[in-house]
Amino acid sequence: MAATGGALPKKDEPLPALRCGPLWMHTCVDGGAAVAASLAVSPFILIIDRAVIEAAAGQDTLFRRIGVGCKEMILKPRTALMTRAYAMMTGVYAATYLAANTIDTVATRQRYSQKTHVAATLIGTTAVNASACIAKDVAFAKMYGGSGAGKKAMPFASYGLFLSRDLITIFSSFTLPKMLAKGISSSGAMDP
């Protein structure tokens, strides 16, 4: 992620070197970083998501499904990674990281206040992540939830739980670290 690491530059301070130059160039770099990060984390998240859904459907135990997923990823990586599920997972996290990185780039270049920067990151990234994750979760439930999963509508409460999960994830991944870094920096314990 193209994070600034805490405190934003003041209005009269120059932008960090990585924040100068054309916006389109930084958006391309943000996109490349988002895809690279997504390709790295998606296999592990896919194993867990699939195991949770299959265990919830009563097809197997959670830890057995995680073991099966890990074994498949190690022994047959091409088979594991050339699936619709992996493509969806990679898309979800690439979109999430791209949203976070682009918001960070724009907020830094426009010299938004720390409060506006944090709020924009939380709201924008959560909107992208939650909508992509909910669509992925519904598709995974139909793909891995057993024979009856595709026939039933997803309970409305599930959408609320998915949204809560995503809000907590985004806050702890993209918002809280910046807030903590600013607090540590302003206390004099560390330089930004």
JSON list of N, CA, C and O in Angstrom, two decimals, residues 1-3 27 29-42 45 89-105 121 124-126 128-129 132 169-170 173-174:
[
{"chain": "A", "resi": 1, "resn": "MET", "atom": "N", "xyz": [0.84, -1.17, 0.00]},
{"chain": "A", "resi": 1, "resn": "MET", "atom": "CA", "xyz": [0.00, 0.00, 0.00]},
{"chain": "A", "resi": 1, "resn": "MET", "atom": "C", "xyz": [0.88, 1.23, 0.00]},
{"chain": "A", "resi": 1, "resn": "MET", "atom": "O", "xyz": [1.89, 1.30, 0.66]},
{"chain": "A", "resi": 2, "resn": "ALA", "atom": "N", "xyz": [0.48, 2.24, -0.69]},
{"chain": "A", "resi": 2, "resn": "ALA", "atom": "CA", "xyz": [1.25, 3.47, -0.78]},
{"chain": "A", "resi": 2, "resn": "ALA", "atom": "C", "xyz": [0.90, 4.38, 0.39]},
{"chain": "A", "resi": 2, "resn": "ALA", "atom": "O", "xyz": [0.29, 5.42, 0.23]},
{"chain": "A", "resi": 3, "resn": "ALA", "atom": "N", "xyz": [1.25, 3.97, 1.57]},
{"chain": "A", "resi": 3, "resn": "ALA", "atom": "CA", "xyz": [0.90, 4.74, 2.77]},
{"chain": "A", "resi": 3, "resn": "ALA", "atom": "C", "xyz": [1.94, 5.80, 3.04]},
{"chain": "A", "resi": 3, "resn": "ALA", "atom": "O", "xyz": [3.11, 5.64, 2.73]},
{"chain": "A", "resi": 27, "resn": "THR", "atom": "N", "xyz": [-1.29, 6.59, -9.96]},
{"chain": "A", "resi": 27, "resn": "THR", "atom": "CA", "xyz": [-2.42, 5.67, -9.98]},
{"chain": "A", "resi": 27, "resn": "THR", "atom": "C", "xyz": [-1.99, 4.33, -10.58]},
{"chain": "A", "resi": 27, "resn": "THR", "atom": "O", "xyz": [-2.39, 3.27, -10.10]},
{"chain": "A", "resi": 29, "resn": "VAL", "atom": "N", "xyz": [1.10, 3.10, -10.47]},
{"chain": "A", "resi": 29, "resn": "VAL", "atom": "CA", "xyz": [1.94, 2.46, -9.44]},
{"chain": "A", "resi": 29, "resn": "VAL", "atom": "C", "xyz": [1.05, 1.89, -8.34]},
{"chain": "A", "resi": 29, "resn": "VAL", "atom": "O", "xyz": [1.26, 0.77, -7.87]},
{"chain": "A", "resi": 30, "resn": "ASP", "atom": "N", "xyz": [0.04, 2.68, -7.91]},
{"chain": "A", "resi": 30, "resn": "ASP", "atom": "CA", "xyz": [-0.90, 2.19, -6.90]},
{"chain": "A", "resi": 30, "resn": "ASP", "atom": "C", "xyz": [-1.60, 0.92, -7.39]},
{"chain": "A", "resi": 30, "resn": "ASP", "atom": "O", "xyz": [-1.79, -0.03, -6.62]},
{"chain": "A", "resi": 31, "resn": "GLY", "atom": "N", "xyz": [-1.97, 0.90, -8.67]},
{"chain": "A", "resi": 31, "resn": "GLY", "atom": "CA", "xyz": [-2.62, -0.28, -9.23]},
{"chain": "A", "resi": 31, "resn": "GLY", "atom": "C", "xyz": [-1.70, -1.49, -9.27]},
{"chain": "A", "resi": 31, "resn": "GLY", "atom": "O", "xyz": [-2.10, -2.61, -8.93]},
{"chain": "A", "resi": 32, "resn": "GLY", "atom": "N", "xyz": [-0.45, -1.28, -9.66]},
{"chain": "A", "resi": 32, "resn": "GLY", "atom": "CA", "xyz": [0.52, -2.37, -9.67]},
{"chain": "A", "resi": 32, "resn": "GLY", "atom": "C", "xyz": [0.75, -2.94, -8.27]},
{"chain": "A", "resi": 32, "resn": "GLY", "atom": "O", "xyz": [0.81, -4.16, -8.09]},
{"chain": "A", "resi": 33, "resn": "ALA", "atom": "N", "xyz": [0.87, -2.04, -7.31]},
{"chain": "A", "resi": 33, "resn": "ALA", "atom": "CA", "xyz": [1.05, -2.49, -5.92]},
{"chain": "A", "resi": 33, "resn": "ALA", "atom": "C", "xyz": [-0.18, -3.24, -5.43]},
{"chain": "A", "resi": 33, "resn": "ALA", "atom": "O", "xyz": [-0.05, -4.25, -4.73]},
{"chain": "A", "resi": 34, "resn": "ALA", "atom": "N", "xyz": [-1.36, -2.77, -5.82]},
{"chain": "A", "resi": 34, "resn": "ALA", "atom": "CA", "xyz": [-2.60, -3.43, -5.41]},
{"chain": "A", "resi": 34, "resn": "ALA", "atom": "C", "xyz": [-2.69, -4.84, -5.98]},
{"chain": "A", "resi": 34, "resn": "ALA", "atom": "O", "xyz": [-3.04, -5.78, -5.27]},
{"chain": "A", "resi": 35, "resn": "VAL", "atom": "N", "xyz": [-2.37, -4.99, -7.25]},
{"chain": "A", "resi": 35, "resn": "VAL", "atom": "CA", "xyz": [-2.42, -6.32, -7.88]},
{"chain": "A", "resi": 35, "resn": "VAL", "atom": "C", "xyz": [-1.38, -7.24, -7.27]},
{"chain": "A", "resi": 35, "resn": "VAL", "atom": "O", "xyz": [-1.68, -8.40, -6.97]},
{"chain": "A", "resi": 36, "resn": "ALA", "atom": "N", "xyz": [-0.16, -6.75, -7.06]},
{"chain": "A", "resi": 36, "resn": "ALA", "atom": "CA", "xyz": [0.89, -7.58, -6.47]},
{"chain": "A", "resi": 36, "resn": "ALA", "atom": "C", "xyz": [0.50, -8.06, -5.07]},
{"chain": "A", "resi": 36, "resn": "ALA", "atom": "O", "xyz": [0.64, -9.24, -4.74]},
{"chain": "A", "resi": 37, "resn": "ALA", "atom": "N", "xyz": [-0.02, -7.14, -4.25]},
{"chain": "A", "resi": 37, "resn": "ALA", "atom": "CA", "xyz": [-0.44, -7.52, -2.89]},
{"chain": "A", "resi": 37, "resn": "ALA", "atom": "C", "xyz": [-1.59, -8.51, -2.94]},
{"chain": "A", "resi": 37, "resn": "ALA", "atom": "O", "xyz": [-1.61, -9.48, -2.18]},
{"chain": "A", "resi": 38, "resn": "SER", "atom": "N", "xyz": [-2.51, -8.28, -3.84]},
{"chain": "A", "resi": 38, "resn": "SER", "atom": "CA", "xyz": [-3.66, -9.18, -3.95]},
{"chain": "A", "resi": 38, "resn": "SER", "atom": "C", "xyz": [-3.24, -10.58, -4.40]},
{"chain": "A", "resi": 38, "resn": "SER", "atom": "O", "xyz": [-3.73, -11.58, -3.85]},
{"chain": "A", "resi": 39, "resn": "LEU", "atom": "N", "xyz": [-2.35, -10.66, -5.37]},
{"chain": "A", "resi": 39, "resn": "LEU", "atom": "CA", "xyz": [-1.86, -11.97, -5.82]},
{"chain": "A", "resi": 39, "resn": "LEU", "atom": "C", "xyz": [-1.16, -12.71, -4.68]},
{"chain": "A", "resi": 39, "resn": "LEU", "atom": "O", "xyz": [-1.22, -13.94, -4.61]},
{"chain": "A", "resi": 40, "resn": "ALA", "atom": "N", "xyz": [-0.51, -11.97, -3.79]},
{"chain": "A", "resi": 40, "resn": "ALA", "atom": "CA", "xyz": [0.21, -12.60, -2.68]},
{"chain": "A", "resi": 40, "resn": "ALA", "atom": "C", "xyz": [-0.72, -13.11, -1.58]},
{"chain": "A", "resi": 40, "resn": "ALA", "atom": "O", "xyz": [-0.47, -14.17, -1.02]},
{"chain": "A", "resi": 41, "resn": "VAL", "atom": "N", "xyz": [-1.77, -12.36, -1.25]},
{"chain": "A", "resi": 41, "resn": "VAL", "atom": "CA", "xyz": [-2.62, -12.76, -0.12]},
{"chain": "A", "resi": 41, "resn": "VAL", "atom": "C", "xyz": [-3.81, -13.62, -0.52]},
{"chain": "A", "resi": 41, "resn": "VAL", "atom": "O", "xyz": [-4.32, -14.38, 0.30]},
{"chain": "A", "resi": 42, "resn": "SER", "atom": "N", "xyz": [-4.25, -13.52, -1.76]},
{"chain": "A", "resi": 42, "resn": "SER", "atom": "CA", "xyz": [-5.48, -14.22, -2.17]},
{"chain": "A", "resi": 42, "resn": "SER", "atom": "C", "xyz": [-5.46, -15.74, -2.00]},
{"chain": "A", "resi": 42, "resn": "SER", "atom": "O", "xyz": [-6.47, -16.32, -1.61]},
{"chain": "A", "resi": 45, "resn": "ILE", "atom": "N", "xyz": [-6.31, -16.40, 1.73]},
{"chain": "A", "resi": 45, "resn": "ILE", "atom": "CA", "xyz": [-7.68, -16.01, 2.08]},
{"chain": "A", "resi": 45, "resn": "ILE", "atom": "C", "xyz": [-8.68, -16.95, 1.41]},
{"chain": "A", "resi": 45, "resn": "ILE", "atom": "O", "xyz": [-9.69, -17.31, 2.02]},
{"chain": "A", "resi": 89, "resn": "MET", "atom": "N", "xyz": [-11.43, -13.76, -5.79]},
{"chain": "A", "resi": 89, "resn": "MET", "atom": "CA", "xyz": [-10.73, -13.33, -4.58]},
{"chain": "A", "resi": 89, "resn": "MET", "atom": "C", "xyz": [-9.66, -12.30, -4.91]},
{"chain": "A", "resi": 89, "resn": "MET", "atom": "O", "xyz": [-9.53, -11.26, -4.24]},
{"chain": "A", "resi": 90, "resn": "THR", "atom": "N", "xyz": [-8.89, -12.56, -5.96]},
{"chain": "A", "resi": 90, "resn": "THR", "atom": "CA", "xyz": [-7.86, -11.61, -6.37]},
{"chain": "A", "resi": 90, "resn": "THR", "atom": "C", "xyz": [-8.48, -10.28, -6.78]},
{"chain": "A", "resi": 90, "resn": "THR", "atom": "O", "xyz": [-7.96, -9.21, -6.42]},
{"chain": "A", "resi": 91, "resn": "GLY", "atom": "N", "xyz": [-9.59, -10.32, -7.47]},
{"chain": "A", "resi": 91, "resn": "GLY", "atom": "CA", "xyz": [-10.29, -9.09, -7.87]},
{"chain": "A", "resi": 91, "resn": "GLY", "atom": "C", "xyz": [-10.78, -8.29, -6.68]},
{"chain": "A", "resi": 91, "resn": "GLY", "atom": "O", "xyz": [-10.66, -7.06, -6.66]},
{"chain": "A", "resi": 92, "resn": "VAL", "atom": "N", "xyz": [-11.32, -8.98, -5.68]},
{"chain": "A", "resi": 92, "resn": "VAL", "atom": "CA", "xyz": [-11.81, -8.30, -4.47]},
{"chain": "A", "resi": 92, "resn": "VAL", "atom": "C", "xyz": [-10.68, -7.53, -3.80]},
{"chain": "A", "resi": 92, "resn": "VAL", "atom": "O", "xyz": [-10.80, -6.34, -3.48]},
{"chain": "A", "resi": 93, "resn": "TYR", "atom": "N", "xyz": [-9.54, -8.19, -3.59]},
{"chain": "A", "resi": 93, "resn": "TYR", "atom": "CA", "xyz": [-8.46, -7.54, -2.85]},
{"chain": "A", "resi": 93, "resn": "TYR", "atom": "C", "xyz": [-7.69, -6.55, -3.72]},
{"chain": "A", "resi": 93, "resn": "TYR", "atom": "O", "xyz": [-7.20, -5.53, -3.20]},
{"chain": "A", "resi": 94, "resn": "ALA", "atom": "N", "xyz": [-7.58, -6.78, -5.01]},
{"chain": "A", "resi": 94, "resn": "ALA", "atom": "CA", "xyz": [-6.96, -5.78, -5.89]},
{"chain": "A", "resi": 94, "resn": "ALA", "atom": "C", "xyz": [-7.79, -4.49, -5.87]},
{"chain": "A", "resi": 94, "resn": "ALA", "atom": "O", "xyz": [-7.24, -3.39, -5.77]},
{"chain": "A", "resi": 95, "resn": "ALA", "atom": "N", "xyz": [-9.11, -4.62, -5.95]},
{"chain": "A", "resi": 95, "resn": "ALA", "atom": "CA", "xyz": [-9.98, -3.44, -5.91]},
{"chain": "A", "resi": 95, "resn": "ALA", "atom": "C", "xyz": [-9.87, -2.72, -4.56]},
{"chain": "A", "resi": 95, "resn": "ALA", "atom": "O", "xyz": [-9.80, -1.49, -4.50]},
{"chain": "A", "resi": 96, "resn": "THR", "atom": "N", "xyz": [-9.82, -3.49, -3.48]},
{"chain": "A", "resi": 96, "resn": "THR", "atom": "CA", "xyz": [-9.71, -2.91, -2.14]},
{"chain": "A", "resi": 96, "resn": "THR", "atom": "C", "xyz": [-8.40, -2.15, -1.98]},
{"chain": "A", "resi": 96, "resn": "THR", "atom": "O", "xyz": [-8.38, -1.00, -1.52]},
{"chain": "A", "resi": 97, "resn": "TYR", "atom": "N", "xyz": [-7.28, -2.78, -2.35]},
{"chain": "A", "resi": 97, "resn": "TYR", "atom": "CA", "xyz": [-5.98, -2.13, -2.21]},
{"chain": "A", "resi": 97, "resn": "TYR", "atom": "C", "xyz": [-5.85, -0.94, -3.15]},
{"chain": "A", "resi": 97, "resn": "TYR", "atom": "O", "xyz": [-5.26, 0.08, -2.78]},
{"chain": "A", "resi": 98, "resn": "LEU", "atom": "N", "xyz": [-6.39, -1.05, -4.35]},
{"chain": "A", "resi": 98, "resn": "LEU", "atom": "CA", "xyz": [-6.35, 0.08, -5.28]},
{"chain": "A", "resi": 98, "resn": "LEU", "atom": "C", "xyz": [-7.12, 1.27, -4.71]},
{"chain": "A", "resi": 98, "resn": "LEU", "atom": "O", "xyz": [-6.66, 2.41, -4.78]},
{"chain": "A", "resi": 99, "resn": "ALA", "atom": "N", "xyz": [-8.29, 1.00, -4.13]},
{"chain": "A", "resi": 99, "resn": "ALA", "atom": "CA", "xyz": [-9.07, 2.09, -3.52]},
{"chain": "A", "resi": 99, "resn": "ALA", "atom": "C", "xyz": [-8.28, 2.74, -2.39]},
{"chain": "A", "resi": 99, "resn": "ALA", "atom": "O", "xyz": [-8.17, 3.98, -2.34]},
{"chain": "A", "resi": 100, "resn": "ALA", "atom": "N", "xyz": [-7.71, 1.94, -1.51]},
{"chain": "A", "resi": 100, "resn": "ALA", "atom": "CA", "xyz": [-6.94, 2.49, -0.39]},
{"chain": "A", "resi": 100, "resn": "ALA", "atom": "C", "xyz": [-5.73, 3.29, -0.87]},
{"chain": "A", "resi": 100, "resn": "ALA", "atom": "O", "xyz": [-5.47, 4.40, -0.40]},
{"chain": "A", "resi": 101, "resn": "ASN", "atom": "N", "xyz": [-4.99, 2.73, -1.82]},
{"chain": "A", "resi": 101, "resn": "ASN", "atom": "CA", "xyz": [-3.79, 3.40, -2.32]},
{"chain": "A", "resi": 101, "resn": "ASN", "atom": "C", "xyz": [-4.12, 4.70, -3.04]},
{"chain": "A", "resi": 101, "resn": "ASN", "atom": "O", "xyz": [-3.45, 5.71, -2.86]},
{"chain": "A", "resi": 102, "resn": "THR", "atom": "N", "xyz": [-5.15, 4.66, -3.88]},
{"chain": "A", "resi": 102, "resn": "THR", "atom": "CA", "xyz": [-5.52, 5.85, -4.65]},
{"chain": "A", "resi": 102, "resn": "THR", "atom": "C", "xyz": [-6.05, 6.95, -3.73]},
{"chain": "A", "resi": 102, "resn": "THR", "atom": "O", "xyz": [-5.70, 8.12, -3.90]},
{"chain": "A", "resi": 103, "resn": "ILE", "atom": "N", "xyz": [-6.86, 6.58, -2.77]},
{"chain": "A", "resi": 103, "resn": "ILE", "atom": "CA", "xyz": [-7.36, 7.57, -1.81]},
{"chain": "A", "resi": 103, "resn": "ILE", "atom": "C", "xyz": [-6.19, 8.18, -1.04]},
{"chain": "A", "resi": 103, "resn": "ILE", "atom": "O", "xyz": [-6.13, 9.40, -0.85]},
{"chain": "A", "resi": 104, "resn": "ASP", "atom": "N", "xyz": [-5.24, 7.36, -0.65]},
{"chain": "A", "resi": 104, "resn": "ASP", "atom": "CA", "xyz": [-4.06, 7.85, 0.06]},
{"chain": "A", "resi": 104, "resn": "ASP", "atom": "C", "xyz": [-3.26, 8.82, -0.82]},
{"chain": "A", "resi": 104, "resn": "ASP", "atom": "O", "xyz": [-2.84, 9.89, -0.36]},
{"chain": "A", "resi": 105, "resn": "THR", "atom": "N", "xyz": [-3.06, 8.46, -2.06]},
{"chain": "A", "resi": 105, "resn": "THR", "atom": "CA", "xyz": [-2.32, 9.31, -2.99]},
{"chain": "A", "resi": 105, "resn": "THR", "atom": "C", "xyz": [-3.02, 10.66, -3.18]},
{"chain": "A", "resi": 105, "resn": "THR", "atom": "O", "xyz": [-2.40, 11.72, -3.07]},
{"chain": "A", "resi": 121, "resn": "THR", "atom": "N", "xyz": [-10.41, 7.40, 3.61]},
{"chain": "A", "resi": 121, "resn": "THR", "atom": "CA", "xyz": [-9.88, 6.04, 3.49]},
{"chain": "A", "resi": 121, "resn": "THR", "atom": "C", "xyz": [-10.87, 5.02, 4.03]},
{"chain": "A", "resi": 121, "resn": "THR", "atom": "O", "xyz": [-11.16, 4.01, 3.37]},
{"chain": "A", "resi": 124, "resn": "GLY", "atom": "N", "xyz": [-14.30, 5.20, 1.72]},
{"chain": "A", "resi": 124, "resn": "GLY", "atom": "CA", "xyz": [-14.08, 4.77, 0.34]},
{"chain": "A", "resi": 124, "resn": "GLY", "atom": "C", "xyz": [-13.64, 3.32, 0.23]},
{"chain": "A", "resi": 124, "resn": "GLY", "atom": "O", "xyz": [-14.17, 2.55, -0.59]},
{"chain": "A", "resi": 125, "resn": "THR", "atom": "N", "xyz": [-12.69, 2.93, 1.05]},
{"chain": "A", "resi": 125, "resn": "THR", "atom": "CA", "xyz": [-12.18, 1.57, 0.98]},
{"chain": "A", "resi": 125, "resn": "THR", "atom": "C", "xyz": [-13.23, 0.56, 1.47]},
{"chain": "A", "resi": 125, "resn": "THR", "atom": "O", "xyz": [-13.37, -0.52, 0.89]},
{"chain": "A", "resi": 126, "resn": "THR", "atom": "N", "xyz": [-13.98, 0.93, 2.50]},
{"chain": "A", "resi": 126, "resn": "THR", "atom": "CA", "xyz": [-15.04, 0.03, 2.99]},
{"chain": "A", "resi": 126, "resn": "THR", "atom": "C", "xyz": [-16.11, -0.15, 1.93]},
{"chain": "A", "resi": 126, "resn": "THR", "atom": "O", "xyz": [-16.59, -1.27, 1.73]},
{"chain": "A", "resi": 128, "resn": "VAL", "atom": "N", "xyz": [-15.84, -0.02, -1.35]},
{"chain": "A", "resi": 128, "resn": "VAL", "atom": "CA", "xyz": [-15.32, -0.91, -2.40]},
{"chain": "A", "resi": 128, "resn": "VAL", "atom": "C", "xyz": [-15.21, -2.34, -1.88]},
{"chain": "A", "resi": 128, "resn": "VAL", "atom": "O", "xyz": [-15.69, -3.30, -2.51]},
{"chain": "A", "resi": 129, "resn": "ASN", "atom": "N", "xyz": [-14.58, -2.50, -0.72]},
{"chain": "A", "resi": 129, "resn": "ASN", "atom": "CA", "xyz": [-14.36, -3.84, -0.18]},
{"chain": "A", "resi": 129, "resn": "ASN", "atom": "C", "xyz": [-15.67, -4.55, 0.16]},
{"chain": "A", "resi": 129, "resn": "ASN", "atom": "O", "xyz": [-15.85, -5.73, -0.16]},
{"chain": "A", "resi": 132, "resn": "ALA", "atom": "N", "xyz": [-17.64, -5.65, -3.02]},
{"chain": "A", "resi": 132, "resn": "ALA", "atom": "CA", "xyz": [-16.96, -6.76, -3.70]},
{"chain": "A", "resi": 132, "resn": "ALA", "atom": "C", "xyz": [-16.99, -8.03, -2.86]},
{"chain": "A", "resi": 132, "resn": "ALA", "atom": "O", "xyz": [-17.22, -9.13, -3.38]},
{"chain": "A", "resi": 169, "resn": "THR", "atom": "N", "xyz": [-12.39, -4.87, 9.34]},
{"chain": "A", "resi": 169, "resn": "THR", "atom": "CA", "xyz": [-11.16, -5.21, 8.62]},
{"chain": "A", "resi": 169, "resn": "THR", "atom": "C", "xyz": [-10.50, -3.96, 8.03]},
{"chain": "A", "resi": 169, "resn": "THR", "atom": "O", "xyz": [-9.29, -3.75, 8.17]},
{"chain": "A", "resi": 170, "resn": "ILE", "atom": "N", "xyz": [-11.30, -3.15, 7.36]},
{"chain": "A", "resi": 170, "resn": "ILE", "atom": "CA", "xyz": [-10.75, -1.94, 6.73]},
{"chain": "A", "resi": 170, "resn": "ILE", "atom": "C", "xyz": [-10.24, -0.97, 7.79]},
{"chain": "A", "resi": 170, "resn": "ILE", "atom": "O", "xyz": [-9.15, -0.39, 7.65]},
{"chain": "A", "resi": 173, "resn": "SER", "atom": "N", "xyz": [-7.01, -2.31, 9.15]},
{"chain": "A", "resi": 173, "resn": "SER", "atom": "CA", "xyz": [-5.93, -2.46, 8.16]},
{"chain": "A", "resi": 173, "resn": "SER", "atom": "C", "xyz": [-5.42, -1.13, 7.61]},
{"chain": "A", "resi": 173, "resn": "SER", "atom": "O", "xyz": [-4.23, -0.98, 7.38]},
{"chain": "A", "resi": 174, "resn": "PHE", "atom": "N", "xyz": [-6.32, -0.19, 7.37]},
{"chain": "A", "resi": 174, "resn": "PHE", "atom": "CA", "xyz": [-5.93, 1.02, 6.66]},
{"chain": "A", "resi": 174, "resn": "PHE", "atom": "C", "xyz": [-6.07, 2.31, 7.49]},
{"chain": "A", "resi": 174, "resn": "PHE", "atom": "O", "xyz": [-5.39, 3.28, 7.23]}
]
